[in-house]
Coordinates of C-alpha atoms and ligand atoms in Angstrom, one line a residue:
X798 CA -9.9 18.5 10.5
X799 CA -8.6 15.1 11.3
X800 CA -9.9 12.0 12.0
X801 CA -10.0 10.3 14.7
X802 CA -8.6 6.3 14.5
X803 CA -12.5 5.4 15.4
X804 CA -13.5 7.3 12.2
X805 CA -10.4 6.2 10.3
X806 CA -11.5 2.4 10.6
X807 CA -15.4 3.1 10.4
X808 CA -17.0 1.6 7.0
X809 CA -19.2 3.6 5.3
X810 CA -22.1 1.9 3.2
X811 CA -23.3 3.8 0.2
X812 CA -26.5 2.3 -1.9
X813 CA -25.5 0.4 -5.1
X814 CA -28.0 -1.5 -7.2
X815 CA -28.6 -5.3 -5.4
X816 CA -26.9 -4.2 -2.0
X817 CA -24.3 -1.5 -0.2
X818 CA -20.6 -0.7 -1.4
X819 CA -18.6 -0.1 1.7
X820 CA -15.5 2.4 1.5
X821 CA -13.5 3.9 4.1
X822 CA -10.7 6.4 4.7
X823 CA -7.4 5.0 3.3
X824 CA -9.1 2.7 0.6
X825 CA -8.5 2.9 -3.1
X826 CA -10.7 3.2 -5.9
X827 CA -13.7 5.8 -4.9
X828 CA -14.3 9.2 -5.3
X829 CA -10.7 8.8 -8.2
X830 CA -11.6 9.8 -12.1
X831 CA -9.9 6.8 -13.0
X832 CA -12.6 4.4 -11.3
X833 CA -15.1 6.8 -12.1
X834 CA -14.6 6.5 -16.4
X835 CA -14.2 3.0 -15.5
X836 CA -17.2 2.5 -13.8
X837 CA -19.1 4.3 -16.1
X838 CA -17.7 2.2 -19.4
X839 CA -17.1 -1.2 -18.5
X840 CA -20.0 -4.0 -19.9
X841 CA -20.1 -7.1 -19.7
X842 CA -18.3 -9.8 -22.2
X843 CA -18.7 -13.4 -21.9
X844 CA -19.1 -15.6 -18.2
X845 CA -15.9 -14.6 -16.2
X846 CA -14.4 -11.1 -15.1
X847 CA -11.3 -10.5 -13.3
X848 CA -10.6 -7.1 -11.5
X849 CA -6.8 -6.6 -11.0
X850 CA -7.0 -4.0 -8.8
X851 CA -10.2 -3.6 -7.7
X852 CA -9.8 -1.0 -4.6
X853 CA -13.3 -0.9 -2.8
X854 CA -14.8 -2.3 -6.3
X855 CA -16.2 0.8 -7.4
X856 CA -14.5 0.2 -11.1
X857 CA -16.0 -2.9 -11.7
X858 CA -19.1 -2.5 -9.9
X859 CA -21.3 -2.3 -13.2
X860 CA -20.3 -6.1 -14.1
X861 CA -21.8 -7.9 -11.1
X862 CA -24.8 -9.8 -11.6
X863 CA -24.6 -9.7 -15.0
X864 CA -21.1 -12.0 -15.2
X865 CA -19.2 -13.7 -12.2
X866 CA -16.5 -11.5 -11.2
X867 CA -13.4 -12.0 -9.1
X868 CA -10.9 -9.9 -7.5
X869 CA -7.4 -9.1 -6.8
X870 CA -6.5 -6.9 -4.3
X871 CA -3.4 -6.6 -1.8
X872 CA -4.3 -3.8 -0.1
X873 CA -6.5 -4.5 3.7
X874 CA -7.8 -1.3 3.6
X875 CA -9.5 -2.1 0.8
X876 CA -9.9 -5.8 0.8
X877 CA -12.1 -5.0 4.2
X878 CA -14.5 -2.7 2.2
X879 CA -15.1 -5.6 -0.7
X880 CA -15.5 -8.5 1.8
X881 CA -18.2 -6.0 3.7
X882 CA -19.7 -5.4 0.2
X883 CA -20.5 -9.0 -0.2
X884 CA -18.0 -8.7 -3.8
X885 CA -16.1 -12.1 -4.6
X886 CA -11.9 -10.8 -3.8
X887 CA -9.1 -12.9 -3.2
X888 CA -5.9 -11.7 -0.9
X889 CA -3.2 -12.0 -3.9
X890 CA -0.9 -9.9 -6.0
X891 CA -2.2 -9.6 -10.0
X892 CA 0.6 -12.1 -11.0
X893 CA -1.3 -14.8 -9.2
X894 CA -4.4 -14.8 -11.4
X895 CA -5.4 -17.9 -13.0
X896 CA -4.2 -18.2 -16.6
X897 CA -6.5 -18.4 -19.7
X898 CA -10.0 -18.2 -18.4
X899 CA -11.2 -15.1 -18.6
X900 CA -13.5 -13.4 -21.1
X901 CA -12.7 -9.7 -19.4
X902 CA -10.2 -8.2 -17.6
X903 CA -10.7 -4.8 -15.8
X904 CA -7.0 -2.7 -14.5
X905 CA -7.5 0.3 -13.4
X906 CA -3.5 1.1 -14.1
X907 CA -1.9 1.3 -10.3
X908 CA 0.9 4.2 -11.7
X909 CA 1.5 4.9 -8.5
X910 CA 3.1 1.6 -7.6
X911 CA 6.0 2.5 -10.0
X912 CA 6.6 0.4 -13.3
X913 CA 7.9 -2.8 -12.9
X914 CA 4.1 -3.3 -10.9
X915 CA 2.3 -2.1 -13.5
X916 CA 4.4 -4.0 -16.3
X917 CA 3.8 -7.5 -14.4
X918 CA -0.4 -6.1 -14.2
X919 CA -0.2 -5.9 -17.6
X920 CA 1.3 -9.4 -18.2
X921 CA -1.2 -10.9 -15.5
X922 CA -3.5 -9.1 -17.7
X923 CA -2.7 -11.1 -20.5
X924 CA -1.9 -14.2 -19.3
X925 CA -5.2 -13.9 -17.1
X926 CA -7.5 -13.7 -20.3
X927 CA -8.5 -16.7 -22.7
X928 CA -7.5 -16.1 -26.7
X929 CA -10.3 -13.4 -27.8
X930 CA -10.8 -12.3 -24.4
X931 CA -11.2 -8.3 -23.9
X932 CA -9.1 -5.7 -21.5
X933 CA -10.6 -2.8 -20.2
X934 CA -7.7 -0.5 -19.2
X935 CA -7.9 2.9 -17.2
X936 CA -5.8 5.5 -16.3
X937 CA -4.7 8.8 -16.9
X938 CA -2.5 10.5 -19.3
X939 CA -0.6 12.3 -17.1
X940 CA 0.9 9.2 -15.2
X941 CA 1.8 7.0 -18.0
X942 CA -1.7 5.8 -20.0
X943 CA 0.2 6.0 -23.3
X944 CA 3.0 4.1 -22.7
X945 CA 1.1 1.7 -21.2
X946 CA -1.4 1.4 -23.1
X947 CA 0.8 0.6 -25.9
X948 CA 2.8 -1.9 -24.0
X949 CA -0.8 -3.7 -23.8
X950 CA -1.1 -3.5 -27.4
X951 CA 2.0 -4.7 -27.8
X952 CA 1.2 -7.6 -25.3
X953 CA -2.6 -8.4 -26.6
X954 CA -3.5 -7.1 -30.3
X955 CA -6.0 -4.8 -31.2
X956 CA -7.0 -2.1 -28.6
X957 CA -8.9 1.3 -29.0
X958 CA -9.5 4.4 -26.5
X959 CA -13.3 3.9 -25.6
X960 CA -13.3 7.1 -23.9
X961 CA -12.0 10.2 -22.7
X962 CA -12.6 12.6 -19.5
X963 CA -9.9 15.2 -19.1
X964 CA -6.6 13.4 -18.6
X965 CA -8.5 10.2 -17.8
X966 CA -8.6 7.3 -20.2
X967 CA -10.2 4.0 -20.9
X968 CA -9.3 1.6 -23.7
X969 CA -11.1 -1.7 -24.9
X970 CA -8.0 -4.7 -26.1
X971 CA -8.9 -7.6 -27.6
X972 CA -6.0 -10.7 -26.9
X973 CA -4.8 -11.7 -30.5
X974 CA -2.0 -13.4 -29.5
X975 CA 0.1 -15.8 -26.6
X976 CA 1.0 -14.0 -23.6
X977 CA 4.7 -13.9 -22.4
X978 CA 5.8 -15.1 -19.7
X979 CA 5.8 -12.9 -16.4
X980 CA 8.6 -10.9 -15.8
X981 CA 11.5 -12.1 -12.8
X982 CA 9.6 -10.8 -9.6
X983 CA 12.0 -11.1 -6.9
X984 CA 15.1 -8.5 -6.3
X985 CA 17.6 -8.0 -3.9
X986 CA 20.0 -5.5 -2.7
X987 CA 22.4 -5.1 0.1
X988 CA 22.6 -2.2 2.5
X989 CA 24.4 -1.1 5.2
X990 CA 22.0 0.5 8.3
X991 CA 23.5 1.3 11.6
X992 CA 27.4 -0.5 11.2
X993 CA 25.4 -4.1 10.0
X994 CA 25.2 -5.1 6.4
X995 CA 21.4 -6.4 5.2
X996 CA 19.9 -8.2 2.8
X997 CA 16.2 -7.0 1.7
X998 CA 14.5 -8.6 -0.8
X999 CA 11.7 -7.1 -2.2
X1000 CA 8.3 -7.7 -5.4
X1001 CA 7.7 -4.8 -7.7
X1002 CA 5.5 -2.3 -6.1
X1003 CA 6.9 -1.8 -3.0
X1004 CA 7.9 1.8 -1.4
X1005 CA 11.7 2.6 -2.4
X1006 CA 12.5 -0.4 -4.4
X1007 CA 16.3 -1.0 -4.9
X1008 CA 17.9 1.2 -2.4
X1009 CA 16.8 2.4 1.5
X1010 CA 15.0 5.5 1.5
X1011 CA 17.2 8.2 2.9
X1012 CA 14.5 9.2 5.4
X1013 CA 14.6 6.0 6.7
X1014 CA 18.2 5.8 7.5
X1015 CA 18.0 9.2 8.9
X1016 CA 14.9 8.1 11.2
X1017 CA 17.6 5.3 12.0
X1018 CA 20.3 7.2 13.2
X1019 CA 18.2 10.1 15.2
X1020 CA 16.9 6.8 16.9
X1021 CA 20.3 5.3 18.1
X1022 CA 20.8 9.7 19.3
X1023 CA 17.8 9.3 21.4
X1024 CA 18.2 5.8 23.1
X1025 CA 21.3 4.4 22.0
X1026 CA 22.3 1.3 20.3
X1027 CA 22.0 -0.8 23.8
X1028 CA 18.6 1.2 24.0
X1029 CA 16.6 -1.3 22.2
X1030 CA 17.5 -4.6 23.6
X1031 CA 13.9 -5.9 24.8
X1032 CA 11.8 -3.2 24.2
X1033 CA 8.5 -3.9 22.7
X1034 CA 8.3 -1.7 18.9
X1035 CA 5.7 -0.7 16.3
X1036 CA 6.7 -0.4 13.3
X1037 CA 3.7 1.1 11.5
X1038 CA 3.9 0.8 7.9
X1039 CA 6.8 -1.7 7.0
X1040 CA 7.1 -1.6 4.0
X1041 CA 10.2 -4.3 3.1
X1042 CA 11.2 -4.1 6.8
X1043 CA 14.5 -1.1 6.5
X1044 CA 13.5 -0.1 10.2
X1045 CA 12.1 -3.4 11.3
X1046 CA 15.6 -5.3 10.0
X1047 CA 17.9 -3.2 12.2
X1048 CA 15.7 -2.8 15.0
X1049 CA 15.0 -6.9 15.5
X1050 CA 18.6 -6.9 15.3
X1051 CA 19.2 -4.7 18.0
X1052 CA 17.3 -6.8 20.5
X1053 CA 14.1 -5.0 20.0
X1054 CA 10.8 -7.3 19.4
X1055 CA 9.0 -5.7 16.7
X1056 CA 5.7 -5.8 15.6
X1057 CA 5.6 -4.4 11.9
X1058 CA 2.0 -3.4 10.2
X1059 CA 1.9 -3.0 6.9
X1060 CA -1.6 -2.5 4.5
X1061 CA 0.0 -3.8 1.5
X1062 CA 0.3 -7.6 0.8
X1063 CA 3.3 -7.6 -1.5
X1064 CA 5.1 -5.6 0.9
X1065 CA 4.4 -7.8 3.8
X1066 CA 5.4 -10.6 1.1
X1067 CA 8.9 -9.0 0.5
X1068 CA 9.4 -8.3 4.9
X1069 CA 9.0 -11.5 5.7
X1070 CA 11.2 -12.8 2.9
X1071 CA 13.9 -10.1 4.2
X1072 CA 13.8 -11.3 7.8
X1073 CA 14.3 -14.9 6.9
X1074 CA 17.4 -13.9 4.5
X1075 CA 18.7 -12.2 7.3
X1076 CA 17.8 -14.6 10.4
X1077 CA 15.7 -12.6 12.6
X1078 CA 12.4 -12.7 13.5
X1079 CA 9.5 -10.0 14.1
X1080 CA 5.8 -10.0 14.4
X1081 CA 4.7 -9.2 10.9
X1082 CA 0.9 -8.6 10.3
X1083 CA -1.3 -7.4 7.4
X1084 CA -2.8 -4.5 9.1
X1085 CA -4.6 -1.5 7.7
X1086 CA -2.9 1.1 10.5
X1087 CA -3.4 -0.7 13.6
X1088 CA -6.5 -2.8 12.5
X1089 CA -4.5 -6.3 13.3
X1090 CA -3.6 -5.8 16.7
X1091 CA -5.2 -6.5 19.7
X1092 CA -7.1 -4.0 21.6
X1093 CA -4.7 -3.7 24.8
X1094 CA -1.6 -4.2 23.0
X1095 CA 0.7 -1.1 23.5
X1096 CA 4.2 -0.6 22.9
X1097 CA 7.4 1.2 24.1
X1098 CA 8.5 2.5 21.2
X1099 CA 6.9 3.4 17.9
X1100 CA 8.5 4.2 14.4
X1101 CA 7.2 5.5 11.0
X1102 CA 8.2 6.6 7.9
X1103 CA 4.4 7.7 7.0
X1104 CA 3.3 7.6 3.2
X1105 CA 3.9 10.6 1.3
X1106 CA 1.2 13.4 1.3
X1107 CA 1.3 13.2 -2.8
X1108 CA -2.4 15.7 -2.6
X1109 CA -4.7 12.1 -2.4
X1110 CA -7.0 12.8 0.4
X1111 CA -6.4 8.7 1.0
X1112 CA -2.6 8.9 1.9
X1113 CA -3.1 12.4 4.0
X1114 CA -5.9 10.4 6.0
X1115 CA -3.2 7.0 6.6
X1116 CA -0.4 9.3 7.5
X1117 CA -3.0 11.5 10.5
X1118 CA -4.3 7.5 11.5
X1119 CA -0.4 6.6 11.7
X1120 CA -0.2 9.6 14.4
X1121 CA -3.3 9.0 16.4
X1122 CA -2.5 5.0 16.6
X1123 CA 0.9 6.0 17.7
X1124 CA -0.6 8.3 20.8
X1125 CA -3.2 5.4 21.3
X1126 CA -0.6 2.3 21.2
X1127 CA 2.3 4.0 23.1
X1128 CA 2.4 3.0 27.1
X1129 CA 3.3 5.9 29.7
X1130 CA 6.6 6.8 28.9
X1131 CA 6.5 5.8 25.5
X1132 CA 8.4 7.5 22.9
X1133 CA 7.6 8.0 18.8
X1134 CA 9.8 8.7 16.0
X1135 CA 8.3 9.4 12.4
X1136 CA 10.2 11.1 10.0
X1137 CA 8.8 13.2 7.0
X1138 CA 9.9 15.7 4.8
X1139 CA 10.8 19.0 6.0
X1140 CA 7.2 21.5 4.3
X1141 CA 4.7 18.6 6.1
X1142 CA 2.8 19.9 9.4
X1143 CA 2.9 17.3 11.4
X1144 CA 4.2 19.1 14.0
X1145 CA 0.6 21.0 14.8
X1146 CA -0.8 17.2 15.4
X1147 CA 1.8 15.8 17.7
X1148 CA 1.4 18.9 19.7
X1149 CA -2.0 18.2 20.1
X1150 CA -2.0 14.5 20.6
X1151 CA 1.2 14.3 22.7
X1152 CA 0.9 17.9 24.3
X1153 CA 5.1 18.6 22.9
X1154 CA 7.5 17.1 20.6
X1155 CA 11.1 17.3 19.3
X1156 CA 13.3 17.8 16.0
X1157 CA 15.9 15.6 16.9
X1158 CA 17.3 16.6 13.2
X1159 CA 16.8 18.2 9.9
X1160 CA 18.2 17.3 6.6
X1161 CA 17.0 16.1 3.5
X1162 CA 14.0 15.1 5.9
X1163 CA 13.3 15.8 9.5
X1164 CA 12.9 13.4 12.5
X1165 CA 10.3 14.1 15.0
X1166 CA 10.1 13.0 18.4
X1167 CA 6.9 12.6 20.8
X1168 CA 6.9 11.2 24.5
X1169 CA 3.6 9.7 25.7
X1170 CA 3.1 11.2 29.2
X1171 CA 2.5 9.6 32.4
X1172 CA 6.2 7.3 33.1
X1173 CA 9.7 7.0 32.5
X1174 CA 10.7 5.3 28.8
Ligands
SAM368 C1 7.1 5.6 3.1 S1 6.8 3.9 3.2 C2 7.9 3.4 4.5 C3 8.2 1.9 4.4 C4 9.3 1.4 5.4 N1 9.0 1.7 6.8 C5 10.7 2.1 5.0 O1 11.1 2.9 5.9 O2 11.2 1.8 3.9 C6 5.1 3.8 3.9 C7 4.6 2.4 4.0 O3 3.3 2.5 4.6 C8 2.4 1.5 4.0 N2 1.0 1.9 4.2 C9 0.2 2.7 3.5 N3 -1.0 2.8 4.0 C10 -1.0 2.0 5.1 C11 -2.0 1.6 6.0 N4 -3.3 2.1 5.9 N5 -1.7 0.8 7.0 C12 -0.4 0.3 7.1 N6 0.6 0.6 6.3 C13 0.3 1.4 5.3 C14 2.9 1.6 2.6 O4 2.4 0.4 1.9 C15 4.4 1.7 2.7 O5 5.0 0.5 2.7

C-alpha cells in the first residue's frame, strides 16, 4: 500500500513522558534497533548533552528533563518532527558543534552516510565534549560498530560496550585526551555531463561522493532523447532530491529554471556551493519531498534519481512521495523522468498515477518516462 503525499507529510504524535514525540514517514531514528538500545541505555552525566544525530529524538529522549540537551540534525524530515516535539535542535552538520562544553555526547553512528561522515561525527564527537566528558556511541556490527568504535577509542581514551542486542551495539567513552583537529571537509571533482565540463563540490555524506552516479548521467542523456538539448531553454524543472546538483548543473545550463529540493542540509550545502563554482543559478530549497514549495507551484518538467530502496521502510516511503509529488506538481502536459535500477516496481505506480509510462532505456539502470495528461508539453 502507498501513501498518499497527504499522509507522507502528516506528523504523528506518540505519548512520551512530559509531552508527545512526533515522527513521520521519511524521518530517521524510530522504530530502528539502533535508537532503540540507545534509548534504552543512555543516563544522564553532568549539565549539557549534545545529540549528533538525533533523527526524530527518539535516541536521546531518556536525557530530557534531567540535563539540557541540544541537537544536530540536517535532515528536514526529521528536524520537523523535533521542532513539533518541543526538543531543543539546531539546523547544522555535526562538525558545527560547539567545542569543549559538553559532559555527554550521544551518536547514533549514521553508517549509511559513508565514512568520511561518520569519521568527521566522531571528531565533532570529540572536539564537542569537555576533558572527562562521556560518549555514548550506537550502531551495529554489521555496518562498521568495530571499526568505529575503535577509531573513538583511539580519538577519546577509555571506552567499553555497555550493551548488546543482536548485531546492535552501544559503548560508554570517556575523553582522556585533546581532540584532533577536524578532518578537510570540502572536495571537488570535475565531470563531463552532456558535452559541458563541471565543477561539483561536495561535504562528506552526500549521495555518490567523488564521481556522478551513472544513473544520473543515463537519466541525463534519455532526457536530451526525449526533448532535446534546445528542449529545455525556459522550461520551469523539479529537481526532487538534488543531492550535489548532477541534474540540476546541466539542466540550469541548458536554459532550464530549476527548482531543486533536497531533505538533507549538507547536500543542499555542497549544491549551492556547485552552482556558484560553476556560475549558474537555481532555486535551491531544504525541502522534505515537496514540503518547501508553495501550494500552486507546478512545473513542466520533473527529474529524479529517487533514494535507493536499501529494505528501510523510510527510503521505500521517500522514493513512493517522490512519485506522487511528481503527478501532483506536474502541469497538463507535463512530463517526468526518474531513473532507478532495473528489479524496482515503479512501473506499477506510474501506471496508476499517470494512467501509462515509458522505458526510454535500459542499462545499468532504467529511465522512466510519465506524461501528465490534459495538454501539450
Ligand atoms: C540517489 S540521490 C540523487 C542525488 C542527485 N539527484 C544525483 O543525481 O546525484 C537521492 C537524493 O534524495 C535525497 N532525499 C532523500 N530523502 C529526501 C526527502 N525526503 N526529500 C528530498 N530529498 C530527499 C537524498 O539526500 C539524496 O541526495
Amino acid at each position: 500500500m502507498s501513501l498518499t503525499l497527504e499522509e507522507y507529510h502528516r506528523l504523528t504524535p506518540l505519548p512520551r513522558p512530559g509531552g508527545v514525540l512526533y515522527v513521520k514517514p521519511g524521518a530517521r531514528g524510530y522504530r530502528d534497533p539502533v535508537y532503540d538500545l540507545l534509548q534504552r541505555v543512555v543516563a544522564p552525566f553532568g549539565q549539557r548533552a549534545l545529540d549528533l544525530n538525533p533523527g526524530v529524538g527518539w535516541g536521546s529522549l531518556p536525557l530530557e528533563g534531567r540535563m539540557a540537551v541540544e541537537r544536530l540534525e540536517t535532515s528536514r524530515a526529521a528536524f520537523r518532527c523535533l521542532e513539533a516535539s518541543g526538543l531543543k535542535a539546531r539546523l547544522a552538520p555535526p562538525w558545527e558543534a560547539e567545542e569543549g562544553v559538553f559532559d555527554l555526547v550521544v551518536l547514533a553512528l549514521p553508517a549509511g552516510r559513508g565514512t568520511a561522515y561518520v569519521q568527521a561525527s566522531l571528531v565533532a564527537a570529540a572536539r564537542a565534549l569537555r576533558m572527562g566528558g562521556r560518549l555514548y556511541l550506537a550502531g551495529d556490527k554489521n555496518k562498521g560498530f568495530e571499526r568505529y568504535f575503535k577509531e573513538a577509542r583511539a580519538l577519546l581514551g577509555y571506552g567499553e560496550v555497555l550493551e548488546r542486542k543482536g548485531p546492535v551495539r552501544v559503548a560508554l567513552l570517556e575523553k582522556e585526551r585533546e581532540a584532533p583537529p577536524l578532518p578537510p571537509l570540502w572536495q571537488s571533482f570535475r565531470a563531463p555531463l552532456l558535452g559541458e565540463a563541471y565543477t561539483f563540490f561536495h561535504l562528506p555524506g552526500v549521495f555518490s561522493a567523488g564521481k556522478v552516479d551513472r544513473a544520473s548521467v543515463l537519466l541525463l542523456e534519455a532526457l536530451r532523447g526525449e526533448v532535446g538539448l534546445g528542449g529545455l531553454r525556459e522550461k520551469a524543472v523539479l529537481d526532487l532530491g538534488a543531492g550535489y546538483g548532477a541534474l540540476t548543473l546541466p539542466l540550469v545550463r541548458l536554459g532550464a529554471r530549476v527548482v531543486a529540493v533536497e531533505d538533507d542540509l549538507v547536500s543542499v550545502l555542497s549544491l549551492k556551493k556547485s552552482l556558484e563554482a560553476n556560475h549558474l543559478s537555481a532555486r535551491v530549497l531544504h525541502s522534505d519531498v515537496d514540503e518547501a514549495l508553495t501550494e500552486e507551484e507546478r512545473f513542466d518538467i520533473i527529474v529524479t534519481n529517487p533514494p535507493f530502496h536499501v529494505g528501510g521502510a523510510v527510503i521505500l516511503d521517500v522514493a513512493q512521495a517522490f512519485v506522487e509529488a511528481a503527478a501532483a506538481r506536474l502541469k497538463p502536459g507535463g512530463g517526468f523522468f526518474l531513473v532507478a535500477n532495473p528489479f524496482l516496481k515503479y512501473e506499477p505506480l506510474l501506471e496508476e498515477r499517470f494512467g501509462a509510462f515509458r522505458t526510454l532505456l535500459v542499462r545499468e539502470y532504467k529511465v522512466l518516462f510519465a506524461l501528465k495528461e490534459g495538454g501539450r508539453r
